[in-house]
Short mmCIF file of C-alpha atoms in Angstrom, two decimals:
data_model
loop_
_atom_site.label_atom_id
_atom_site.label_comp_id
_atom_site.label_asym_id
_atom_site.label_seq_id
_atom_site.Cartn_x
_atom_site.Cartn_y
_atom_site.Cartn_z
CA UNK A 250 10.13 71.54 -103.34
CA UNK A 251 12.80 73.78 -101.34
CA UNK A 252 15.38 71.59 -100.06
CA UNK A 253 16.02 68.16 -100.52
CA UNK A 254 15.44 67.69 -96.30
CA UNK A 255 11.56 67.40 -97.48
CA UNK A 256 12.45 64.65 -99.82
CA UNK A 257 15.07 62.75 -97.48
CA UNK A 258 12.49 62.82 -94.74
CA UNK A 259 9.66 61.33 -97.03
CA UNK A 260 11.99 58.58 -98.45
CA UNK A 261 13.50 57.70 -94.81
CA UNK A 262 10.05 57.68 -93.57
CA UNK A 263 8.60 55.76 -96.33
CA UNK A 264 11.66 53.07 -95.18
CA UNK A 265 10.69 52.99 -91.51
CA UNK A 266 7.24 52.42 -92.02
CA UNK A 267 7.84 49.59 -94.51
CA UNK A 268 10.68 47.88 -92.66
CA UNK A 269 11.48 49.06 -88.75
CA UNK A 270 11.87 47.11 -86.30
CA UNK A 271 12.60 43.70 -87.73
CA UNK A 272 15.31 45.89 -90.63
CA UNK A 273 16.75 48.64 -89.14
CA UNK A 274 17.28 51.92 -91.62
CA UNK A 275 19.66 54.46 -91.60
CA UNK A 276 19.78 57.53 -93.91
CA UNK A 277 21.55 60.88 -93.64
CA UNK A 278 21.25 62.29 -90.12
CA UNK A 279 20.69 58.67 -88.61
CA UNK A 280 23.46 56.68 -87.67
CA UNK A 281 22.95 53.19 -86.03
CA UNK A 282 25.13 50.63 -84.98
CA UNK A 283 25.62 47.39 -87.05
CA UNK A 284 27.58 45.28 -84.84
CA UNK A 285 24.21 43.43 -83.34
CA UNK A 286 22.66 43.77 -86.52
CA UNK A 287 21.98 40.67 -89.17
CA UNK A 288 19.99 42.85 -92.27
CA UNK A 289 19.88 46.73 -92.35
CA UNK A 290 19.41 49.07 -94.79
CA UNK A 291 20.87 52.76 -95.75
CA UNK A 292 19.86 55.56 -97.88
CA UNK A 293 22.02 57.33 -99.36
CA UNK A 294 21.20 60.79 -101.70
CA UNK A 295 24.29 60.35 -104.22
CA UNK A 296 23.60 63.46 -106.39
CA UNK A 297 20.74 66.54 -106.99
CA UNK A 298 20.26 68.75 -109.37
CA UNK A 299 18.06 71.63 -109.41
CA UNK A 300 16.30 73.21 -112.26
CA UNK A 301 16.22 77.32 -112.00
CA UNK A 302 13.15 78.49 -111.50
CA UNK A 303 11.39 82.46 -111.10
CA UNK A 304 10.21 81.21 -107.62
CA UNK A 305 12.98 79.96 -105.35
CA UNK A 306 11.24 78.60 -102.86
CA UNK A 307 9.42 75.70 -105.21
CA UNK A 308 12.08 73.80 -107.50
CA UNK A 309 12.37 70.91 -109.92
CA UNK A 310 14.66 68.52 -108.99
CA UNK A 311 16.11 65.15 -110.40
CA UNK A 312 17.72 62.79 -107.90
CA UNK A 313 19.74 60.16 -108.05
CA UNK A 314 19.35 57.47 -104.39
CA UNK A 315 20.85 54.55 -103.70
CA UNK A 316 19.55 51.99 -100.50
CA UNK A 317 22.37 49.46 -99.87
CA UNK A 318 21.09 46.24 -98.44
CA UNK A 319 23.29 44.26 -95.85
CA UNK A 320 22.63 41.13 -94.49
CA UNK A 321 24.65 38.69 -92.64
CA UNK A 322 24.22 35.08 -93.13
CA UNK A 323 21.04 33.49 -91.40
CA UNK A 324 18.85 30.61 -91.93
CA UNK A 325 17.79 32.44 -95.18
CA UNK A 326 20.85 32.48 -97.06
CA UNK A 327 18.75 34.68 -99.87
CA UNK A 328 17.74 37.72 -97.21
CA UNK A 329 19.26 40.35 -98.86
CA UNK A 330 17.78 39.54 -102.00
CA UNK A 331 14.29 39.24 -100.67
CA UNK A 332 14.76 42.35 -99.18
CA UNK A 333 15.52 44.19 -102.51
CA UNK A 334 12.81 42.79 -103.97
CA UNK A 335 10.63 44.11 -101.64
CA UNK A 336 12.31 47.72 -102.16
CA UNK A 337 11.74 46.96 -105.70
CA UNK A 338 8.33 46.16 -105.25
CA UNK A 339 7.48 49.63 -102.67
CA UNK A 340 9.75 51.87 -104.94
CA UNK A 341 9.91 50.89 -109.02
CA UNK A 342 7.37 53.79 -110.46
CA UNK A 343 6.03 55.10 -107.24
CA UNK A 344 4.78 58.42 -107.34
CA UNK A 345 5.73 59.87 -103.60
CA UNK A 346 4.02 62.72 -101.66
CA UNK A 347 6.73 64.98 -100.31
CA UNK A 348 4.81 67.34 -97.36
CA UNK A 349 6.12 69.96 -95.47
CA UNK A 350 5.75 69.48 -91.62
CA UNK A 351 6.25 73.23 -91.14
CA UNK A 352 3.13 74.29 -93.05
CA UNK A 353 -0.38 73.46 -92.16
CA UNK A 354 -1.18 70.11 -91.32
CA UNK A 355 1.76 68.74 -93.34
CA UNK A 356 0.65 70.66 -96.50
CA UNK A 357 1.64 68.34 -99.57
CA UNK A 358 4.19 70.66 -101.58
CA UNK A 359 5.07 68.44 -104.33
CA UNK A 360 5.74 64.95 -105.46
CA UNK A 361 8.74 62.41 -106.31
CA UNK A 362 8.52 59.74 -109.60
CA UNK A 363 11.15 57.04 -108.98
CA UNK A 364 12.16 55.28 -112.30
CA UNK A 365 12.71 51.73 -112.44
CA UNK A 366 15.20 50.43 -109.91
CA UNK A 367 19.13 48.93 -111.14
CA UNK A 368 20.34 46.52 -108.78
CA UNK A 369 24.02 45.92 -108.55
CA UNK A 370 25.61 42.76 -106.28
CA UNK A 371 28.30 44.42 -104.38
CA UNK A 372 29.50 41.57 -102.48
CA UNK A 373 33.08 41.12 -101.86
CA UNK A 374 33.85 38.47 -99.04
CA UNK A 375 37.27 37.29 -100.83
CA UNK A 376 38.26 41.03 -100.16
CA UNK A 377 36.27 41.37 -96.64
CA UNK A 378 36.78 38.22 -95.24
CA UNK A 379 33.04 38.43 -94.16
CA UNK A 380 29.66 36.83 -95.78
CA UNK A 381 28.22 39.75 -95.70
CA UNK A 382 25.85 40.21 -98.48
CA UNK A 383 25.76 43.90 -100.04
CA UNK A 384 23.25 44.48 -102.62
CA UNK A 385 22.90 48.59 -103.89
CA UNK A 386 19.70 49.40 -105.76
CA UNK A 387 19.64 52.62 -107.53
CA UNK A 388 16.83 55.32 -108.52
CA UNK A 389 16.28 58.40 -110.81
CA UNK A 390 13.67 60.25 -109.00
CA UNK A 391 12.21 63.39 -110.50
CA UNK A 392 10.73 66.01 -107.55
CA UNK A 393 8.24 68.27 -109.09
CA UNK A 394 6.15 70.91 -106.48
CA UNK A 395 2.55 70.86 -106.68
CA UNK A 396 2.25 74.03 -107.74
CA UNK A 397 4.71 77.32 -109.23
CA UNK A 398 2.61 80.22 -107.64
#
């Protein structure tokens, strides 16, 4: 892996195709706006570091995501925690193909193992004023390339 672009793209699109359109999902380089919104997710890539390596363009790296879950209250008073179970469920363990669009046909260049998820409740509506549930579930992900030549 060269950049961690390849692995944002691969984790955003992993979140599209699980949850767009009924949960939106924004991640760095896509905003969206909340206001109409009752459950969205975001993606966030809270820290990276890179092993050296002889070859610079293919790198071990260990990540460390977060994907905050919002939802407002609704008939299911529980959404936010169904949807990090479902996160937990798509995402605990799972071994992630990270391809390069640039290369031929999408060439696979290397792959991301996502520990076990920690989920943390941070709710605050005495401090908000709002019922807004806020749920962050956290990841150590370990990028490896497929190959060092």
């Amino acid at each position: 892996m060269h950049s961690t672009k390849l692995f944002t793209a691969a984790v955003a699109s992993r979140l599209e195709d699980l949850f767009e359109p009924t949960t939106a999902v924004a991640f760095p380089g896509k905003r969206i706006d909340t206001a109409p919104l009752t459950e969205w997710l975001e993606l966030t890539i809270d820290s990276l570091s890179e092993e050296p390596a002889r070859h610079q363009q293919l790198q071990l790296g260990s990540y460390s995501i977060g994907i905050h879950v919002f939802a407002k209250p609704t008939s299911t008073i529980y959404r936010a925690q169904i949807l990090a179970d479902q996160l937990r469920s798509e995402f605990d363990a799972l071994n992630l193909e990270i391809s390069d669009p640039d290369m031929s046909e999408g060439q696979t260049v290397g792959f991301a193992k996502f520990s076990e998820s920690q989920v943390r409740d941070l709710s605050r509506p005495e401090v908000t004023n709002r019922e807004i549930q806020h749920l962050l579930l956290t990841w150590r992900v370990l990028a490896q390339p497929t190959s060092f030549s």
